[in-house]
PDB file of C-alpha atoms in Angstrom:
ATOM      1  CA  UNK A   1     106.513 119.818 120.483  1.00  0.00           C
ATOM      2  CA  UNK A   2     104.440 117.458 118.343  1.00  0.00           C
ATOM      3  CA  UNK A   3     101.531 117.166 120.798  1.00  0.00           C
ATOM      4  CA  UNK A   4      99.226 120.100 119.912  1.00  0.00           C
ATOM      5  CA  UNK A   5      96.294 118.217 118.417  1.00  0.00           C
ATOM      6  CA  UNK A   6      94.300 121.457 117.968  1.00  0.00           C
ATOM      7  CA  UNK A   7      96.713 122.561 115.218  1.00  0.00           C
ATOM      8  CA  UNK A   8      95.639 119.753 112.896  1.00  0.00           C
ATOM      9  CA  UNK A   9      92.711 119.505 110.460  1.00  0.00           C
ATOM     10  CA  UNK A  10      92.703 116.230 108.547  1.00  0.00           C
ATOM     11  CA  UNK A  11      91.025 115.413 105.244  1.00  0.00           C
ATOM     12  CA  UNK A  12      90.616 111.748 104.292  1.00  0.00           C
ATOM     13  CA  UNK A  13      89.743 110.800 100.711  1.00  0.00           C
ATOM     14  CA  UNK A  14      88.020 107.420 100.469  1.00  0.00           C
ATOM     15  CA  UNK A  15      85.464 106.073 102.960  1.00  0.00           C
ATOM     16  CA  UNK A  16      86.352 102.402 102.758  1.00  0.00           C
ATOM     17  CA  UNK A  17      87.999 100.213 105.391  1.00  0.00           C
ATOM     18  CA  UNK A  18      91.182 102.255 105.746  1.00  0.00           C
ATOM     19  CA  UNK A  19      89.491 105.629 105.294  1.00  0.00           C
ATOM     20  CA  UNK A  20      87.114 104.908 108.173  1.00  0.00           C
ATOM     21  CA  UNK A  21      89.937 103.442 110.243  1.00  0.00           C
ATOM     22  CA  UNK A  22      92.141 106.514 109.874  1.00  0.00           C
ATOM     23  CA  UNK A  23      89.170 108.821 110.460  1.00  0.00           C
ATOM     24  CA  UNK A  24      88.326 106.935 113.669  1.00  0.00           C
ATOM     25  CA  UNK A  25      91.907 107.273 114.873  1.00  0.00           C
ATOM     26  CA  UNK A  26      92.006 111.021 114.197  1.00  0.00           C
ATOM     27  CA  UNK A  27      88.581 111.818 115.653  1.00  0.00           C
ATOM     28  CA  UNK A  28      89.341 109.838 118.779  1.00  0.00           C
ATOM     29  CA  UNK A  29      92.528 111.848 119.257  1.00  0.00           C
ATOM     30  CA  UNK A  30      90.724 115.184 118.911  1.00  0.00           C
ATOM     31  CA  UNK A  31      91.620 115.936 115.288  1.00  0.00           C
ATOM     32  CA  UNK A  32      88.661 117.042 113.116  1.00  0.00           C
ATOM     33  CA  UNK A  33      88.175 115.093 109.892  1.00  0.00           C
ATOM     34  CA  UNK A  34      86.629 115.916 106.534  1.00  0.00           C
ATOM     35  CA  UNK A  35      85.851 112.557 104.906  1.00  0.00           C
ATOM     36  CA  UNK A  36      85.344 112.572 101.137  1.00  0.00           C
ATOM     37  CA  UNK A  37      83.783 109.922  98.922  1.00  0.00           C
ATOM     38  CA  UNK A  38      81.842 109.870  95.652  1.00  0.00           C
ATOM     39  CA  UNK A  39      78.655 108.387  97.087  1.00  0.00           C
ATOM     40  CA  UNK A  40      76.331 109.769  99.787  1.00  0.00           C
ATOM     41  CA  UNK A  41      75.206 106.248 100.690  1.00  0.00           C
ATOM     42  CA  UNK A  42      78.822 105.181 101.245  1.00  0.00           C
ATOM     43  CA  UNK A  43      79.360 108.229 103.458  1.00  0.00           C
ATOM     44  CA  UNK A  44      76.216 107.477 105.474  1.00  0.00           C
ATOM     45  CA  UNK A  45      77.459 103.937 106.091  1.00  0.00           C
ATOM     46  CA  UNK A  46      80.906 105.341 106.926  1.00  0.00           C
ATOM     47  CA  UNK A  47      79.410 107.519 109.657  1.00  0.00           C
ATOM     48  CA  UNK A  48      77.789 104.458 111.238  1.00  0.00           C
ATOM     49  CA  UNK A  49      80.992 102.450 110.934  1.00  0.00           C
ATOM     50  CA  UNK A  50      83.082 105.223 112.492  1.00  0.00           C
ATOM     51  CA  UNK A  51      80.665 105.530 115.431  1.00  0.00           C
ATOM     52  CA  UNK A  52      80.976 101.786 116.028  1.00  0.00           C
ATOM     53  CA  UNK A  53      84.759 101.897 115.790  1.00  0.00           C
ATOM     54  CA  UNK A  54      84.959 104.866 118.168  1.00  0.00           C
ATOM     55  CA  UNK A  55      82.876 102.932 120.700  1.00  0.00           C
ATOM     56  CA  UNK A  56      85.130  99.901 120.307  1.00  0.00           C
ATOM     57  CA  UNK A  57      88.284 102.005 120.609  1.00  0.00           C
ATOM     58  CA  UNK A  58      86.950 103.625 123.790  1.00  0.00           C
ATOM     59  CA  UNK A  59      85.964 100.271 125.292  1.00  0.00           C
ATOM     60  CA  UNK A  60      89.457  98.820 124.805  1.00  0.00           C
ATOM     61  CA  UNK A  61      91.166 101.960 126.114  1.00  0.00           C
ATOM     62  CA  UNK A  62      92.728 102.903 122.781  1.00  0.00           C
ATOM     63  CA  UNK A  63      91.783 106.613 122.944  1.00  0.00           C
ATOM     64  CA  UNK A  64      93.327 109.439 124.980  1.00  0.00           C
ATOM     65  CA  UNK A  65      91.516 111.537 127.565  1.00  0.00           C
ATOM     66  CA  UNK A  66      90.533 114.391 125.257  1.00  0.00           C
ATOM     67  CA  UNK A  67      87.298 115.429 123.496  1.00  0.00           C
ATOM     68  CA  UNK A  68      86.432 113.582 120.299  1.00  0.00           C
ATOM     69  CA  UNK A  69      86.549 115.854 117.266  1.00  0.00           C
ATOM     70  CA  UNK A  70      83.900 116.602 114.650  1.00  0.00           C
ATOM     71  CA  UNK A  71      83.413 114.535 111.503  1.00  0.00           C
ATOM     72  CA  UNK A  72      82.314 116.243 108.288  1.00  0.00           C
ATOM     73  CA  UNK A  73      81.367 114.116 105.280  1.00  0.00           C
ATOM     74  CA  UNK A  74      81.166 115.411 101.730  1.00  0.00           C
ATOM     75  CA  UNK A  75      81.117 114.341  98.089  1.00  0.00           C
ATOM     76  CA  UNK A  76      82.990 117.509  97.046  1.00  0.00           C
ATOM     77  CA  UNK A  77      86.761 117.169  96.922  1.00  0.00           C
ATOM     78  CA  UNK A  78      86.987 120.975  97.047  1.00  0.00           C
ATOM     79  CA  UNK A  79      86.123 120.738 100.753  1.00  0.00           C
ATOM     80  CA  UNK A  80      89.657 119.537 101.520  1.00  0.00           C
ATOM     81  CA  UNK A  81      91.130 122.967 100.732  1.00  0.00           C
ATOM     82  CA  UNK A  82      91.561 124.072 104.364  1.00  0.00           C
ATOM     83  CA  UNK A  83      93.096 120.836 105.663  1.00  0.00           C
ATOM     84  CA  UNK A  84      96.559 120.878 107.191  1.00  0.00           C
ATOM     85  CA  UNK A  85      97.109 117.273 106.042  1.00  0.00           C
ATOM     86  CA  UNK A  86      95.328 115.177 103.410  1.00  0.00           C
ATOM     87  CA  UNK A  87      95.306 111.376 103.404  1.00  0.00           C
ATOM     88  CA  UNK A  88      94.434 109.601 100.160  1.00  0.00           C
ATOM     89  CA  UNK A  89      92.940 106.207 101.082  1.00  0.00           C
ATOM     90  CA  UNK A  90      91.337 105.020  97.837  1.00  0.00           C
ATOM     91  CA  UNK A  91      91.720 101.607  96.204  1.00  0.00           C
ATOM     92  CA  UNK A  92      95.166 100.229  95.371  1.00  0.00           C
ATOM     93  CA  UNK A  93      94.800 100.901  91.649  1.00  0.00           C
ATOM     94  CA  UNK A  94      97.521 103.164  90.306  1.00  0.00           C
ATOM     95  CA  UNK A  95      95.394 105.158  87.848  1.00  0.00           C
ATOM     96  CA  UNK A  96      92.795 105.916  90.534  1.00  0.00           C
ATOM     97  CA  UNK A  97      95.456 107.130  92.948  1.00  0.00           C
ATOM     98  CA  UNK A  98      97.089 109.266  90.226  1.00  0.00           C
ATOM     99  CA  UNK A  99      93.789 111.001  89.494  1.00  0.00           C
ATOM    100  CA  UNK A 100      92.823 111.614  93.111  1.00  0.00           C
ATOM    101  CA  UNK A 101      96.259 112.850  94.161  1.00  0.00           C
ATOM    102  CA  UNK A 102      96.555 115.148  91.138  1.00  0.00           C
ATOM    103  CA  UNK A 103      93.228 116.791  91.918  1.00  0.00           C
ATOM    104  CA  UNK A 104      93.912 116.982  95.654  1.00  0.00           C
ATOM    105  CA  UNK A 105      97.299 118.616  95.163  1.00  0.00           C
ATOM    106  CA  UNK A 106      95.730 121.267  92.934  1.00  0.00           C
ATOM    107  CA  UNK A 107      93.171 122.149  95.646  1.00  0.00           C
ATOM    108  CA  UNK A 108      95.269 122.415  98.814  1.00  0.00           C
ATOM    109  CA  UNK A 109      97.528 125.289  99.807  1.00  0.00           C
ATOM    110  CA  UNK A 110     101.277 124.953  99.207  1.00  0.00           C
ATOM    111  CA  UNK A 111     102.833 123.490 102.342  1.00  0.00           C
ATOM    112  CA  UNK A 112      99.982 121.073 103.018  1.00  0.00           C
ATOM    113  CA  UNK A 113     101.190 117.571 103.839  1.00  0.00           C
ATOM    114  CA  UNK A 114      99.845 115.236 101.148  1.00  0.00           C
ATOM    115  CA  UNK A 115      99.826 111.598 102.259  1.00  0.00           C
ATOM    116  CA  UNK A 116      99.119 108.488 100.236  1.00  0.00           C
ATOM    117  CA  UNK A 117      98.035 105.591 102.427  1.00  0.00           C
ATOM    118  CA  UNK A 118      99.371 103.033 100.009  1.00  0.00           C
ATOM    119  CA  UNK A 119     100.024  99.312 100.286  1.00  0.00           C
ATOM    120  CA  UNK A 120     102.396  98.831  97.360  1.00  0.00           C
ATOM    121  CA  UNK A 121     102.441 101.637  94.778  1.00  0.00           C
ATOM    122  CA  UNK A 122     105.696 103.604  94.692  1.00  0.00           C
ATOM    123  CA  UNK A 123     105.639 107.146  96.086  1.00  0.00           C
ATOM    124  CA  UNK A 124     107.919 108.333  93.261  1.00  0.00           C
ATOM    125  CA  UNK A 125     105.491 106.856  90.742  1.00  0.00           C
ATOM    126  CA  UNK A 126     102.617 108.841  92.276  1.00  0.00           C
ATOM    127  CA  UNK A 127     104.721 111.974  92.761  1.00  0.00           C
ATOM    128  CA  UNK A 128     104.908 112.364  88.978  1.00  0.00           C
ATOM    129  CA  UNK A 129     101.187 113.239  89.032  1.00  0.00           C
ATOM    130  CA  UNK A 130     101.049 115.876  91.793  1.00  0.00           C
ATOM    131  CA  UNK A 131     101.623 119.618  91.629  1.00  0.00           C
ATOM    132  CA  UNK A 132     104.434 119.655  94.219  1.00  0.00           C
ATOM    133  CA  UNK A 133     106.224 116.282  94.509  1.00  0.00           C
ATOM    134  CA  UNK A 134     108.175 117.443  97.553  1.00  0.00           C
ATOM    135  CA  UNK A 135     104.911 117.569  99.543  1.00  0.00           C
ATOM    136  CA  UNK A 136     103.989 113.912  98.940  1.00  0.00           C
ATOM    137  CA  UNK A 137     104.816 111.220 101.496  1.00  0.00           C
ATOM    138  CA  UNK A 138     103.558 107.686 101.990  1.00  0.00           C
ATOM    139  CA  UNK A 139     102.070 106.038 105.055  1.00  0.00           C
ATOM    140  CA  UNK A 140     101.063 102.440 105.526  1.00  0.00           C
ATOM    141  CA  UNK A 141      98.575 102.254 108.405  1.00  0.00           C
ATOM    142  CA  UNK A 142      97.629  98.782 109.572  1.00  0.00           C
ATOM    143  CA  UNK A 143      94.054  97.585 110.154  1.00  0.00           C
ATOM    144  CA  UNK A 144      92.603  98.466 112.639  1.00  0.00           C
ATOM    145  CA  UNK A 145      94.537 101.729 112.725  1.00  0.00           C
ATOM    146  CA  UNK A 146      93.264 102.746 116.150  1.00  0.00           C
ATOM    147  CA  UNK A 147      94.675  99.544 117.683  1.00  0.00           C
ATOM    148  CA  UNK A 148      98.013  99.058 115.907  1.00  0.00           C
ATOM    149  CA  UNK A 149     100.585 101.586 117.080  1.00  0.00           C
ATOM    150  CA  UNK A 150     103.238 101.281 114.372  1.00  0.00           C
ATOM    151  CA  UNK A 151     102.981 103.031 110.997  1.00  0.00           C
ATOM    152  CA  UNK A 152     105.332 102.480 108.059  1.00  0.00           C
ATOM    153  CA  UNK A 153     106.288 105.875 106.578  1.00  0.00           C
ATOM    154  CA  UNK A 154     107.659 105.993 103.037  1.00  0.00           C
ATOM    155  CA  UNK A 155     109.909 108.821 101.910  1.00  0.00           C
ATOM    156  CA  UNK A 156     109.950 109.442  98.172  1.00  0.00           C
ATOM    157  CA  UNK A 157     113.099 110.740  96.492  1.00  0.00           C
ATOM    158  CA  UNK A 158     111.512 114.220  96.321  1.00  0.00           C
ATOM    159  CA  UNK A 159     109.853 114.252  99.770  1.00  0.00           C
ATOM    160  CA  UNK A 160     111.076 117.286 101.713  1.00  0.00           C
ATOM    161  CA  UNK A 161     112.427 117.236 105.246  1.00  0.00           C
ATOM    162  CA  UNK A 162     109.623 119.605 106.277  1.00  0.00           C
ATOM    163  CA  UNK A 163     106.910 117.237 104.997  1.00  0.00           C
ATOM    164  CA  UNK A 164     108.570 114.244 106.641  1.00  0.00           C
ATOM    165  CA  UNK A 165     108.632 116.201 109.913  1.00  0.00           C
ATOM    166  CA  UNK A 166     104.998 117.195 109.372  1.00  0.00           C
ATOM    167  CA  UNK A 167     103.765 113.641 108.975  1.00  0.00           C
ATOM    168  CA  UNK A 168     105.821 112.636 112.001  1.00  0.00           C
ATOM    169  CA  UNK A 169     104.147 115.372 114.055  1.00  0.00           C
ATOM    170  CA  UNK A 170     100.698 114.243 112.897  1.00  0.00           C
ATOM    171  CA  UNK A 171     101.414 110.625 113.808  1.00  0.00           C
ATOM    172  CA  UNK A 172     102.651 111.692 117.244  1.00  0.00           C
ATOM    173  CA  UNK A 173      99.388 113.576 117.808  1.00  0.00           C
ATOM    174  CA  UNK A 174      97.537 110.402 116.751  1.00  0.00           C
ATOM    175  CA  UNK A 175      99.460 108.367 119.322  1.00  0.00           C
ATOM    176  CA  UNK A 176     101.313 106.341 116.683  1.00  0.00           C
ATOM    177  CA  UNK A 177     104.930 105.290 116.425  1.00  0.00           C
ATOM    178  CA  UNK A 178     106.577 105.352 113.004  1.00  0.00           C
ATOM    179  CA  UNK A 179     109.593 104.031 111.168  1.00  0.00           C
ATOM    180  CA  UNK A 180     110.744 105.677 107.948  1.00  0.00           C
ATOM    181  CA  UNK A 181     111.880 103.721 104.907  1.00  0.00           C
ATOM    182  CA  UNK A 182     113.013 104.730 101.435  1.00  0.00           C
ATOM    183  CA  UNK A 183     110.654 104.284  98.508  1.00  0.00           C
ATOM    184  CA  UNK A 184     110.378 100.844  96.918  1.00  0.00           C
ATOM    185  CA  UNK A 185     107.344  99.166  95.375  1.00  0.00           C
ATOM    186  CA  UNK A 186     105.661  97.182  98.155  1.00  0.00           C
ATOM    187  CA  UNK A 187     107.865  98.853 100.797  1.00  0.00           C
ATOM    188  CA  UNK A 188     108.920  96.567 103.678  1.00  0.00           C
ATOM    189  CA  UNK A 189     105.733  95.152 105.181  1.00  0.00           C
ATOM    190  CA  UNK A 190     104.012  94.043 101.997  1.00  0.00           C
ATOM    191  CA  UNK A 191     107.115  92.806 100.194  1.00  0.00           C
ATOM    192  CA  UNK A 192     107.348  90.382 103.097  1.00  0.00           C
ATOM    193  CA  UNK A 193     103.676  89.803 103.938  1.00  0.00           C
ATOM    194  CA  UNK A 194     101.854  89.586 100.602  1.00  0.00           C
ATOM    195  CA  UNK A 195     103.938  86.762  99.072  1.00  0.00           C
ATOM    196  CA  UNK A 196     103.523  84.901 102.383  1.00  0.00           C
ATOM    197  CA  UNK A 197      99.719  85.154 102.215  1.00  0.00           C
ATOM    198  CA  UNK A 198      99.742  84.169  98.531  1.00  0.00           C
ATOM    199  CA  UNK A 199     101.897  81.124  99.283  1.00  0.00           C
ATOM    200  CA  UNK A 200      99.651  80.177 102.198  1.00  0.00           C
ATOM    201  CA  UNK A 201      96.658  80.292  99.845  1.00  0.00           C
ATOM    202  CA  UNK A 202      98.553  78.132  97.321  1.00  0.00           C
ATOM    203  CA  UNK A 203      99.120  75.487 100.010  1.00  0.00           C
ATOM    204  CA  UNK A 204      95.367  75.344 100.637  1.00  0.00           C
ATOM    205  CA  UNK A 205      94.675  75.312  96.880  1.00  0.00           C
ATOM    206  CA  UNK A 206      97.064  72.368  96.414  1.00  0.00           C
ATOM    207  CA  UNK A 207      95.449  70.402  99.245  1.00  0.00           C
ATOM    208  CA  UNK A 208      98.620  70.369 101.339  1.00  0.00           C
ATOM    209  CA  UNK A 209      96.786  71.674 104.410  1.00  0.00           C
ATOM    210  CA  UNK A 210      93.529  73.293 105.443  1.00  0.00           C
ATOM    211  CA  UNK A 211      93.139  76.998 106.125  1.00  0.00           C
ATOM    212  CA  UNK A 212      93.082  76.355 109.882  1.00  0.00           C
ATOM    213  CA  UNK A 213      96.203  74.171 109.768  1.00  0.00           C
ATOM    214  CA  UNK A 214      98.239  76.671 107.723  1.00  0.00           C
ATOM    215  CA  UNK A 215      97.337  79.494 110.104  1.00  0.00           C
ATOM    216  CA  UNK A 216      97.796  77.275 113.162  1.00  0.00           C
ATOM    217  CA  UNK A 217     101.332  76.341 112.130  1.00  0.00           C
ATOM    218  CA  UNK A 218     102.386  79.954 111.581  1.00  0.00           C
ATOM    219  CA  UNK A 219     100.859  80.936 114.911  1.00  0.00           C
ATOM    220  CA  UNK A 220     102.099  77.946 116.915  1.00  0.00           C
ATOM    221  CA  UNK A 221     105.551  77.449 115.398  1.00  0.00           C
ATOM    222  CA  UNK A 222     106.579  80.978 114.451  1.00  0.00           C
ATOM    223  CA  UNK A 223     104.644  83.005 116.999  1.00  0.00           C
ATOM    224  CA  UNK A 224     102.492  84.935 114.539  1.00  0.00           C
ATOM    225  CA  UNK A 225      99.652  86.608 116.445  1.00  0.00           C
ATOM    226  CA  UNK A 226      97.345  86.030 113.470  1.00  0.00           C
ATOM    227  CA  UNK A 227      97.879  83.469 110.717  1.00  0.00           C
ATOM    228  CA  UNK A 228      98.465  84.677 107.134  1.00  0.00           C
ATOM    229  CA  UNK A 229      95.040  83.677 105.808  1.00  0.00           C
ATOM    230  CA  UNK A 230      93.116  85.323 108.632  1.00  0.00           C
ATOM    231  CA  UNK A 231      95.349  88.365 108.061  1.00  0.00           C
ATOM    232  CA  UNK A 232      94.361  88.299 104.382  1.00  0.00           C
ATOM    233  CA  UNK A 233      90.700  88.335 105.397  1.00  0.00           C
ATOM    234  CA  UNK A 234      91.371  91.369 107.584  1.00  0.00           C
ATOM    235  CA  UNK A 235      93.190  93.216 104.781  1.00  0.00           C
ATOM    236  CA  UNK A 236      90.432  92.370 102.291  1.00  0.00           C
ATOM    237  CA  UNK A 237      91.153  89.753  99.637  1.00  0.00           C
ATOM    238  CA  UNK A 238      90.177  92.159  96.849  1.00  0.00           C
ATOM    239  CA  UNK A 239      92.722  94.692  98.132  1.00  0.00           C
ATOM    240  CA  UNK A 240      95.272  91.933  98.562  1.00  0.00           C
ATOM    241  CA  UNK A 241      94.869  90.814  94.943  1.00  0.00           C
ATOM    242  CA  UNK A 242      95.203  94.417  93.711  1.00  0.00           C
ATOM    243  CA  UNK A 243      98.423  94.815  95.694  1.00  0.00           C
ATOM    244  CA  UNK A 244      99.817  91.477  94.552  1.00  0.00           C
ATOM    245  CA  UNK A 245      99.150  92.499  90.940  1.00  0.00           C
ATOM    246  CA  UNK A 246     101.117  95.721  91.518  1.00  0.00           C
ATOM    247  CA  UNK A 247     104.036  93.762  92.977  1.00  0.00           C
ATOM    248  CA  UNK A 248     103.942  91.141  90.218  1.00  0.00           C
ATOM    249  CA  UNK A 249     103.721  93.655  87.362  1.00  0.00           C
ATOM    250  CA  UNK A 250     106.413  95.993  88.693  1.00  0.00           C
ATOM    251  CA  UNK A 251     108.836  93.511  90.240  1.00  0.00           C
ATOM    252  CA  UNK A 252     108.249  90.398  88.128  1.00  0.00           C
ATOM    253  CA  UNK A 253     108.274  88.228  91.251  1.00  0.00           C
ATOM    254  CA  UNK A 254     106.383  84.989  90.570  1.00  0.00           C
ATOM    255  CA  UNK A 255     105.610  84.588  94.278  1.00  0.00           C
ATOM    256  CA  UNK A 256     103.405  87.682  93.915  1.00  0.00           C
ATOM    257  CA  UNK A 257     101.283  86.376  91.030  1.00  0.00           C
ATOM    258  CA  UNK A 258      97.850  85.932  92.687  1.00  0.00           C
ATOM    259  CA  UNK A 259      97.005  82.250  92.952  1.00  0.00           C
ATOM    260  CA  UNK A 260      93.793  80.811  91.520  1.00  0.00           C
ATOM    261  CA  UNK A 261      92.167  80.367  94.924  1.00  0.00           C
ATOM    262  CA  UNK A 262      92.577  84.064  95.773  1.00  0.00           C
ATOM    263  CA  UNK A 263      91.225  85.097  92.375  1.00  0.00           C
ATOM    264  CA  UNK A 264      88.266  82.732  92.746  1.00  0.00           C
ATOM    265  CA  UNK A 265      87.332  84.165  96.156  1.00  0.00           C
ATOM    266  CA  UNK A 266      87.458  87.713  94.815  1.00  0.00           C
ATOM    267  CA  UNK A 267      85.303  86.776  91.800  1.00  0.00           C
ATOM    268  CA  UNK A 268      82.741  85.230  94.152  1.00  0.00           C
ATOM    269  CA  UNK A 269      82.640  88.359  96.324  1.00  0.00           C
ATOM    270  CA  UNK A 270      84.193  86.616  99.325  1.00  0.00           C
ATOM    271  CA  UNK A 271      86.558  89.441 100.277  1.00  0.00           C
ATOM    272  CA  UNK A 272      87.094  88.627 103.940  1.00  0.00           C
ATOM    273  CA  UNK A 273      85.770  90.182 107.134  1.00  0.00           C
ATOM    274  CA  UNK A 274      84.167  93.160 105.400  1.00  0.00           C
ATOM    275  CA  UNK A 275      81.871  90.890 103.356  1.00  0.00           C
ATOM    276  CA  UNK A 276      81.389  88.295 106.091  1.00  0.00           C
ATOM    277  CA  UNK A 277      83.283  85.538 104.297  1.00  0.00           C
ATOM    278  CA  UNK A 278      86.776  84.957 102.950  1.00  0.00           C
ATOM    279  CA  UNK A 279      89.024  82.119 104.022  1.00  0.00           C
ATOM    280  CA  UNK A 280      86.851  82.047 107.131  1.00  0.00           C
ATOM    281  CA  UNK A 281      83.097  82.471 107.571  1.00  0.00           C
ATOM    282  CA  UNK A 282      82.342  85.398 109.889  1.00  0.00           C
ATOM    283  CA  UNK A 283      78.570  84.907 109.829  1.00  0.00           C
ATOM    284  CA  UNK A 284      77.777  88.508 108.970  1.00  0.00           C
ATOM    285  CA  UNK A 285      79.255  91.514 107.199  1.00  0.00           C
ATOM    286  CA  UNK A 286      81.898  93.080 109.433  1.00  0.00           C
ATOM    287  CA  UNK A 287      81.641  96.840 109.957  1.00  0.00           C
TER     288      UNK A 287
END
């Protein structure tokens, strides 16, 4: 049970960092993917990125011994209709997620598992915009998804047992472990992580310590594999700011109000690894 990868057909909406990550994970585990975005140029770049990530995943032994599946790219959301599961992986802006999920839920067959890969926005909040709230569940994949085994799964108040079992089966096929939490804005990971990164950036902004020293202390003293600021670069500082804004607006937590240094980096287009520069200089745009 839970290991028949041929029974799954995945649709991923959004060809950004997480959309290509999740697509790579699925394709490498033999699950065909239909990847949807608004722009043909973005999809062309996504194909290149996914090929590179599949090669990397294979080199580090992160893929099982099974044939890689086929990737289909499209600008038509209607092409998700035959998917067994749909993952929404668009930007962390509530109105954008509402619109995409509403349209997706109107296109898929009843019984299709509808997944929001969300960093902070409440599942119940998004469920108000879909045709069948019981079919919506949240996942929080980490980056890179094909390397990090654990996935945070968020159960909304309306999420059915069948859908929760369905997402669990999909994650098993994808070689992931999962832990289920109840819905709460920011969930577990980002209610802990995002204020930490914001505070780390404040310490740099205030001149208390350099980027390297802040990260070095968290790594050396607390055993963090990656310091908070390098983690922010990996997440994408633009995505981090969007998520912090969600947490600040909905929870009123001052530790989540994006600091000036983060806002300045986003304004300047220094979003982290994906743009080649964030708190660190990576020398080139990361794929």
